[in-house]
Amino acid sequence: VVAALALAENMISDDGYRPSDILKSLSGQTIEVTNTDAEGRLVLCDAMWHVQKTYKPRAMVDIATLTGAAMVALGEEFAGLFSNDDVMRDALEAASHQTGDRVWRMPLDKAFDRAMDSNIADMKNAAATRYGGSCTAAAFLQRFVEKGVKWAHVDMAPVMVARADAPLCPRGATGFGVRLLSQWAQDA
């Protein structure tokens, strides 16, 4: 089991990136910046690529507080679960039921992937529409998954903070995903 933390400082400065910048990812793919607030996925895609090139995993799960759109779609009870592999998705859902770290299956469809196409780069970092934002973010990340690698993306933005005490955690940061991924790894 390998864990990689994709961390970056997000500060305003004179050398910050701007809309219409073209960035080159570790994979060599180019990314048109259409939304400077969609920076987390840029860090995450490079971390995913690094893990694949360095460790050659058969399966990979990323978990991130990636989109406010997941919060709009799922409220505060579920994290969004996207996967390119039905067996892996089912196993993560089973771990979710066992642990109380609740996930909800979300679609990874070609329409969301097409929304990420760019006329001046390999892709955009955010779709032009505000609809389906968690789905287009997952489609963006999927472009960095090598063929043959089973992958799941968990958008935990909806469940990162508990507003009140709950059976599994007190009010505040939830620690969501620790139980989920531990159970999934034990069951694998």
PDB file of C-alpha atoms in Angstrom:
ATOM      1  CA  VAL A   1       0.000   0.000   0.000  1.00  0.00           C
ATOM      2  CA  VAL A   2       1.349   3.387  -1.017  1.00  0.00           C
ATOM      3  CA  ALA A   3      -0.090   6.723   0.073  1.00  0.00           C
ATOM      4  CA  ALA A   4       0.830   9.956  -1.668  1.00  0.00           C
ATOM      5  CA  LEU A   5      -0.139  13.383  -0.396  1.00  0.00           C
ATOM      6  CA  ALA A   6      -0.749  15.954  -3.119  1.00  0.00           C
ATOM      7  CA  LEU A   7      -0.120  19.235  -1.321  1.00  0.00           C
ATOM      8  CA  ALA A   8       0.536  22.731  -2.601  1.00  0.00           C
ATOM      9  CA  GLU A   9       0.501  26.221  -1.206  1.00  0.00           C
ATOM     10  CA  ASN A  10      -2.353  28.260  -2.682  1.00  0.00           C
ATOM     11  CA  MET A  11      -1.206  31.871  -2.361  1.00  0.00           C
ATOM     12  CA  ILE A  12      -1.839  34.970  -4.392  1.00  0.00           C
ATOM     13  CA  SER A  13       1.381  36.280  -5.945  1.00  0.00           C
ATOM     14  CA  ASP A  14       2.755  37.976  -9.019  1.00  0.00           C
ATOM     15  CA  ASP A  15       3.814  34.638 -10.491  1.00  0.00           C
ATOM     16  CA  GLY A  16       0.508  32.830  -9.895  1.00  0.00           C
ATOM     17  CA  TYR A  17      -1.201  31.196 -12.842  1.00  0.00           C
ATOM     18  CA  ARG A  18      -3.888  32.996 -14.795  1.00  0.00           C
ATOM     19  CA  PRO A  19      -6.909  32.150 -16.931  1.00  0.00           C
ATOM     20  CA  SER A  20      -5.821  31.058 -20.421  1.00  0.00           C
ATOM     21  CA  ASP A  21      -2.399  29.861 -19.219  1.00  0.00           C
ATOM     22  CA  ILE A  22      -1.361  26.513 -20.682  1.00  0.00           C
ATOM     23  CA  LEU A  23       0.271  24.169 -18.182  1.00  0.00           C
ATOM     24  CA  LYS A  24       2.159  20.970 -18.916  1.00  0.00           C
ATOM     25  CA  SER A  25       1.370  18.095 -16.569  1.00  0.00           C
ATOM     26  CA  LEU A  26       3.821  15.391 -15.486  1.00  0.00           C
ATOM     27  CA  SER A  27       2.132  13.111 -18.024  1.00  0.00           C
ATOM     28  CA  GLY A  28       3.095  15.523 -20.795  1.00  0.00           C
ATOM     29  CA  GLN A  29      -0.521  16.448 -21.463  1.00  0.00           C
ATOM     30  CA  THR A  30      -1.256  20.157 -21.714  1.00  0.00           C
ATOM     31  CA  ILE A  31      -3.994  21.854 -19.713  1.00  0.00           C
ATOM     32  CA  GLU A  32      -5.749  25.121 -20.505  1.00  0.00           C
ATOM     33  CA  VAL A  33      -6.525  27.018 -17.311  1.00  0.00           C
ATOM     34  CA  THR A  34     -10.158  28.089 -17.560  1.00  0.00           C
ATOM     35  CA  ASN A  35     -10.787  28.364 -13.823  1.00  0.00           C
ATOM     36  CA  THR A  36      -8.056  29.338 -11.379  1.00  0.00           C
ATOM     37  CA  ASP A  37     -10.175  27.988  -8.509  1.00  0.00           C
ATOM     38  CA  ALA A  38      -9.916  24.468  -9.971  1.00  0.00           C
ATOM     39  CA  GLU A  39      -6.331  24.148  -8.799  1.00  0.00           C
ATOM     40  CA  GLY A  40      -6.660  21.035  -6.637  1.00  0.00           C
ATOM     41  CA  ARG A  41      -7.175  18.763  -9.620  1.00  0.00           C
ATOM     42  CA  LEU A  42      -3.938  20.063 -11.169  1.00  0.00           C
ATOM     43  CA  VAL A  43      -1.946  18.964  -8.135  1.00  0.00           C
ATOM     44  CA  LEU A  44      -3.878  15.701  -7.870  1.00  0.00           C
ATOM     45  CA  CYS A  45      -3.404  14.666 -11.512  1.00  0.00           C
ATOM     46  CA  ASP A  46       0.373  15.025 -11.197  1.00  0.00           C
ATOM     47  CA  ALA A  47       0.383  13.031  -7.953  1.00  0.00           C
ATOM     48  CA  MET A  48      -1.661  10.281  -9.603  1.00  0.00           C
ATOM     49  CA  TRP A  49       0.739  10.200 -12.548  1.00  0.00           C
ATOM     50  CA  HIS A  50       3.762  10.097 -10.233  1.00  0.00           C
ATOM     51  CA  VAL A  51       2.312   7.172  -8.265  1.00  0.00           C
ATOM     52  CA  GLN A  52       1.602   5.198 -11.431  1.00  0.00           C
ATOM     53  CA  LYS A  53       5.052   5.772 -12.923  1.00  0.00           C
ATOM     54  CA  THR A  54       6.896   5.131  -9.658  1.00  0.00           C
ATOM     55  CA  TYR A  55       4.938   2.244  -8.108  1.00  0.00           C
ATOM     56  CA  LYS A  56       3.023   0.635 -11.018  1.00  0.00           C
ATOM     57  CA  PRO A  57      -0.189  -0.011  -9.024  1.00  0.00           C
ATOM     58  CA  ARG A  58      -2.910  -2.340 -10.279  1.00  0.00           C
ATOM     59  CA  ALA A  59      -5.457  -0.211  -8.426  1.00  0.00           C
ATOM     60  CA  MET A  60      -5.469   3.382  -7.269  1.00  0.00           C
ATOM     61  CA  VAL A  61      -7.888   5.441  -5.188  1.00  0.00           C
ATOM     62  CA  ASP A  62      -7.678   9.190  -4.868  1.00  0.00           C
ATOM     63  CA  ILE A  63      -9.652  11.030  -2.234  1.00  0.00           C
ATOM     64  CA  ALA A  64      -9.975  14.803  -2.146  1.00  0.00           C
ATOM     65  CA  THR A  65     -12.188  17.698  -1.142  1.00  0.00           C
ATOM     66  CA  LEU A  66     -12.301  18.481  -4.835  1.00  0.00           C
ATOM     67  CA  THR A  67     -15.558  20.227  -5.720  1.00  0.00           C
ATOM     68  CA  GLY A  68     -18.313  22.306  -4.235  1.00  0.00           C
ATOM     69  CA  ALA A  69     -20.461  20.693  -6.928  1.00  0.00           C
ATOM     70  CA  ALA A  70     -20.345  17.390  -5.025  1.00  0.00           C
ATOM     71  CA  MET A  71     -21.731  19.234  -2.004  1.00  0.00           C
ATOM     72  CA  VAL A  72     -24.591  20.632  -4.090  1.00  0.00           C
ATOM     73  CA  ALA A  73     -25.346  17.186  -5.535  1.00  0.00           C
ATOM     74  CA  LEU A  74     -25.041  15.104  -2.361  1.00  0.00           C
ATOM     75  CA  GLY A  75     -25.653  17.367   0.608  1.00  0.00           C
ATOM     76  CA  GLU A  76     -23.612  16.604   3.708  1.00  0.00           C
ATOM     77  CA  GLU A  77     -24.223  12.871   4.009  1.00  0.00           C
ATOM     78  CA  PHE A  78     -22.312  11.237   1.148  1.00  0.00           C
ATOM     79  CA  ALA A  79     -19.025  11.538  -0.699  1.00  0.00           C
ATOM     80  CA  GLY A  80     -19.155  11.117  -4.464  1.00  0.00           C
ATOM     81  CA  LEU A  81     -17.675   7.862  -5.788  1.00  0.00           C
ATOM     82  CA  PHE A  82     -16.462   7.602  -9.378  1.00  0.00           C
ATOM     83  CA  SER A  83     -14.676   4.566 -10.804  1.00  0.00           C
ATOM     84  CA  ASN A  84     -13.542   3.057 -14.078  1.00  0.00           C
ATOM     85  CA  ASP A  85     -14.012  -0.449 -12.655  1.00  0.00           C
ATOM     86  CA  ASP A  86     -17.328  -1.895 -11.460  1.00  0.00           C
ATOM     87  CA  VAL A  87     -15.742  -4.486  -9.147  1.00  0.00           C
ATOM     88  CA  MET A  88     -13.627  -1.844  -7.439  1.00  0.00           C
ATOM     89  CA  ARG A  89     -16.618   0.484  -7.125  1.00  0.00           C
ATOM     90  CA  ASP A  90     -18.705  -2.315  -5.594  1.00  0.00           C
ATOM     91  CA  ALA A  91     -15.923  -3.113  -3.111  1.00  0.00           C
ATOM     92  CA  LEU A  92     -15.666   0.530  -2.058  1.00  0.00           C
ATOM     93  CA  GLU A  93     -19.445   0.701  -1.653  1.00  0.00           C
ATOM     94  CA  ALA A  94     -19.331  -2.445   0.514  1.00  0.00           C
ATOM     95  CA  ALA A  95     -16.580  -0.883   2.652  1.00  0.00           C
ATOM     96  CA  SER A  96     -18.735   2.237   2.883  1.00  0.00           C
ATOM     97  CA  HIS A  97     -21.653   0.230   4.264  1.00  0.00           C
ATOM     98  CA  GLN A  98     -19.386  -1.506   6.791  1.00  0.00           C
ATOM     99  CA  THR A  99     -17.697   1.630   8.083  1.00  0.00           C
ATOM    100  CA  GLY A 100     -20.258   4.404   7.909  1.00  0.00           C
ATOM    101  CA  ASP A 101     -18.025   6.459   5.597  1.00  0.00           C
ATOM    102  CA  ARG A 102     -20.879   6.842   3.144  1.00  0.00           C
ATOM    103  CA  VAL A 103     -20.302   7.106  -0.612  1.00  0.00           C
ATOM    104  CA  TRP A 104     -22.743   7.513  -3.483  1.00  0.00           C
ATOM    105  CA  ARG A 105     -22.082   6.178  -6.971  1.00  0.00           C
ATOM    106  CA  MET A 106     -21.686   8.974  -9.513  1.00  0.00           C
ATOM    107  CA  PRO A 107     -21.468   8.739 -13.321  1.00  0.00           C
ATOM    108  CA  LEU A 108     -18.275   8.757 -15.368  1.00  0.00           C
ATOM    109  CA  ASP A 109     -19.702   9.323 -18.830  1.00  0.00           C
ATOM    110  CA  LYS A 110     -18.107  10.294 -22.139  1.00  0.00           C
ATOM    111  CA  ALA A 111     -20.238  13.457 -22.197  1.00  0.00           C
ATOM    112  CA  PHE A 112     -18.431  14.706 -19.089  1.00  0.00           C
ATOM    113  CA  ASP A 113     -15.089  13.835 -20.670  1.00  0.00           C
ATOM    114  CA  ARG A 114     -15.959  15.741 -23.870  1.00  0.00           C
ATOM    115  CA  ALA A 115     -16.756  18.797 -21.744  1.00  0.00           C
ATOM    116  CA  MET A 116     -13.070  18.884 -20.794  1.00  0.00           C
ATOM    117  CA  ASP A 117     -11.809  19.157 -24.401  1.00  0.00           C
ATOM    118  CA  SER A 118      -9.896  22.314 -25.294  1.00  0.00           C
ATOM    119  CA  ASN A 119      -9.199  23.950 -28.641  1.00  0.00           C
ATOM    120  CA  ILE A 120      -5.742  25.116 -27.561  1.00  0.00           C
ATOM    121  CA  ALA A 121      -4.496  22.332 -25.247  1.00  0.00           C
ATOM    122  CA  ASP A 122      -5.117  18.649 -24.603  1.00  0.00           C
ATOM    123  CA  MET A 123      -7.814  19.576 -22.098  1.00  0.00           C
ATOM    124  CA  LYS A 124      -9.258  22.303 -19.874  1.00  0.00           C
ATOM    125  CA  ASN A 125      -8.912  22.237 -16.115  1.00  0.00           C
ATOM    126  CA  ALA A 126     -12.648  22.996 -15.738  1.00  0.00           C
ATOM    127  CA  ALA A 127     -15.655  22.667 -18.010  1.00  0.00           C
ATOM    128  CA  ALA A 128     -17.328  25.731 -19.492  1.00  0.00           C
ATOM    129  CA  THR A 129     -20.616  24.871 -17.803  1.00  0.00           C
ATOM    130  CA  ARG A 130     -21.358  24.903 -14.087  1.00  0.00           C
ATOM    131  CA  TYR A 131     -23.502  21.779 -14.409  1.00  0.00           C
ATOM    132  CA  GLY A 132     -22.103  18.390 -13.452  1.00  0.00           C
ATOM    133  CA  GLY A 133     -19.002  19.919 -11.888  1.00  0.00           C
ATOM    134  CA  SER A 134     -18.048  16.906  -9.795  1.00  0.00           C
ATOM    135  CA  CYS A 135     -18.530  14.660 -12.838  1.00  0.00           C
ATOM    136  CA  THR A 136     -16.374  16.819 -15.108  1.00  0.00           C
ATOM    137  CA  ALA A 137     -13.688  17.016 -12.406  1.00  0.00           C
ATOM    138  CA  ALA A 138     -13.643  13.207 -12.228  1.00  0.00           C
ATOM    139  CA  ALA A 139     -13.505  13.042 -16.040  1.00  0.00           C
ATOM    140  CA  PHE A 140     -10.488  15.363 -15.935  1.00  0.00           C
ATOM    141  CA  LEU A 141      -8.712  13.091 -13.440  1.00  0.00           C
ATOM    142  CA  GLN A 142      -9.553   9.977 -15.446  1.00  0.00           C
ATOM    143  CA  ARG A 143      -7.434  11.340 -18.298  1.00  0.00           C
ATOM    144  CA  PHE A 144      -4.409  10.740 -16.066  1.00  0.00           C
ATOM    145  CA  VAL A 145      -5.152   7.079 -15.318  1.00  0.00           C
ATOM    146  CA  GLU A 146      -3.026   4.689 -17.331  1.00  0.00           C
ATOM    147  CA  LYS A 147      -4.701   1.945 -19.318  1.00  0.00           C
ATOM    148  CA  GLY A 148      -5.208  -1.166 -17.219  1.00  0.00           C
ATOM    149  CA  VAL A 149      -5.134   0.629 -13.856  1.00  0.00           C
ATOM    150  CA  LYS A 150      -8.303   0.228 -11.807  1.00  0.00           C
ATOM    151  CA  TRP A 151      -9.124   3.628 -10.395  1.00  0.00           C
ATOM    152  CA  ALA A 152     -11.621   5.299  -8.109  1.00  0.00           C
ATOM    153  CA  HIS A 153     -12.036   8.940  -7.230  1.00  0.00           C
ATOM    154  CA  VAL A 154     -13.787   9.906  -3.992  1.00  0.00           C
ATOM    155  CA  ASP A 155     -14.891  13.541  -3.805  1.00  0.00           C
ATOM    156  CA  MET A 156     -15.231  13.964  -0.057  1.00  0.00           C
ATOM    157  CA  ALA A 157     -16.000  17.682  -0.049  1.00  0.00           C
ATOM    158  CA  PRO A 158     -19.572  17.059   1.171  1.00  0.00           C
ATOM    159  CA  VAL A 159     -18.438  15.153   4.264  1.00  0.00           C
ATOM    160  CA  MET A 160     -15.210  16.876   5.266  1.00  0.00           C
ATOM    161  CA  VAL A 161     -16.812  18.652   8.235  1.00  0.00           C
ATOM    162  CA  ALA A 162     -19.562  17.562  10.632  1.00  0.00           C
ATOM    163  CA  ARG A 163     -21.755  20.445  11.782  1.00  0.00           C
ATOM    164  CA  ALA A 164     -22.855  18.534  14.889  1.00  0.00           C
ATOM    165  CA  ASP A 165     -21.680  15.606  16.990  1.00  0.00           C
ATOM    166  CA  ALA A 166     -22.392  12.273  15.304  1.00  0.00           C
ATOM    167  CA  PRO A 167     -21.923   8.628  16.321  1.00  0.00           C
ATOM    168  CA  LEU A 168     -18.683   8.269  14.336  1.00  0.00           C
ATOM    169  CA  CYS A 169     -17.126  11.652  15.067  1.00  0.00           C
ATOM    170  CA  PRO A 170     -17.549  14.840  17.035  1.00  0.00           C
ATOM    171  CA  ARG A 171     -18.361  18.167  15.431  1.00  0.00           C
ATOM    172  CA  GLY A 172     -15.578  19.417  13.146  1.00  0.00           C
ATOM    173  CA  ALA A 173     -13.219  17.626  10.784  1.00  0.00           C
ATOM    174  CA  THR A 174     -14.525  14.125  10.136  1.00  0.00           C
ATOM    175  CA  GLY A 175     -11.449  12.166   9.124  1.00  0.00           C
ATOM    176  CA  PHE A 176     -13.617  10.773   6.350  1.00  0.00           C
ATOM    177  CA  GLY A 177     -11.990   8.103   4.265  1.00  0.00           C
ATOM    178  CA  VAL A 178      -9.638   6.564   6.808  1.00  0.00           C
ATOM    179  CA  ARG A 179     -12.149   3.878   7.781  1.00  0.00           C
ATOM    180  CA  LEU A 180     -13.342   3.499   4.176  1.00  0.00           C
ATOM    181  CA  LEU A 181      -9.925   2.950   2.639  1.00  0.00           C
ATOM    182  CA  SER A 182      -8.672   0.807   5.538  1.00  0.00           C
ATOM    183  CA  GLN A 183     -11.676  -1.504   5.205  1.00  0.00           C
ATOM    184  CA  TRP A 184     -11.367  -1.624   1.415  1.00  0.00           C
ATOM    185  CA  ALA A 185      -7.665  -2.557   1.684  1.00  0.00           C
ATOM    186  CA  GLN A 186      -8.400  -5.249   4.296  1.00  0.00           C
ATOM    187  CA  ASP A 187     -11.128  -6.743   2.115  1.00  0.00           C
ATOM    188  CA  ALA A 188      -9.028  -6.716  -1.076  1.00  0.00           C
TER     189      ALA A 188
END
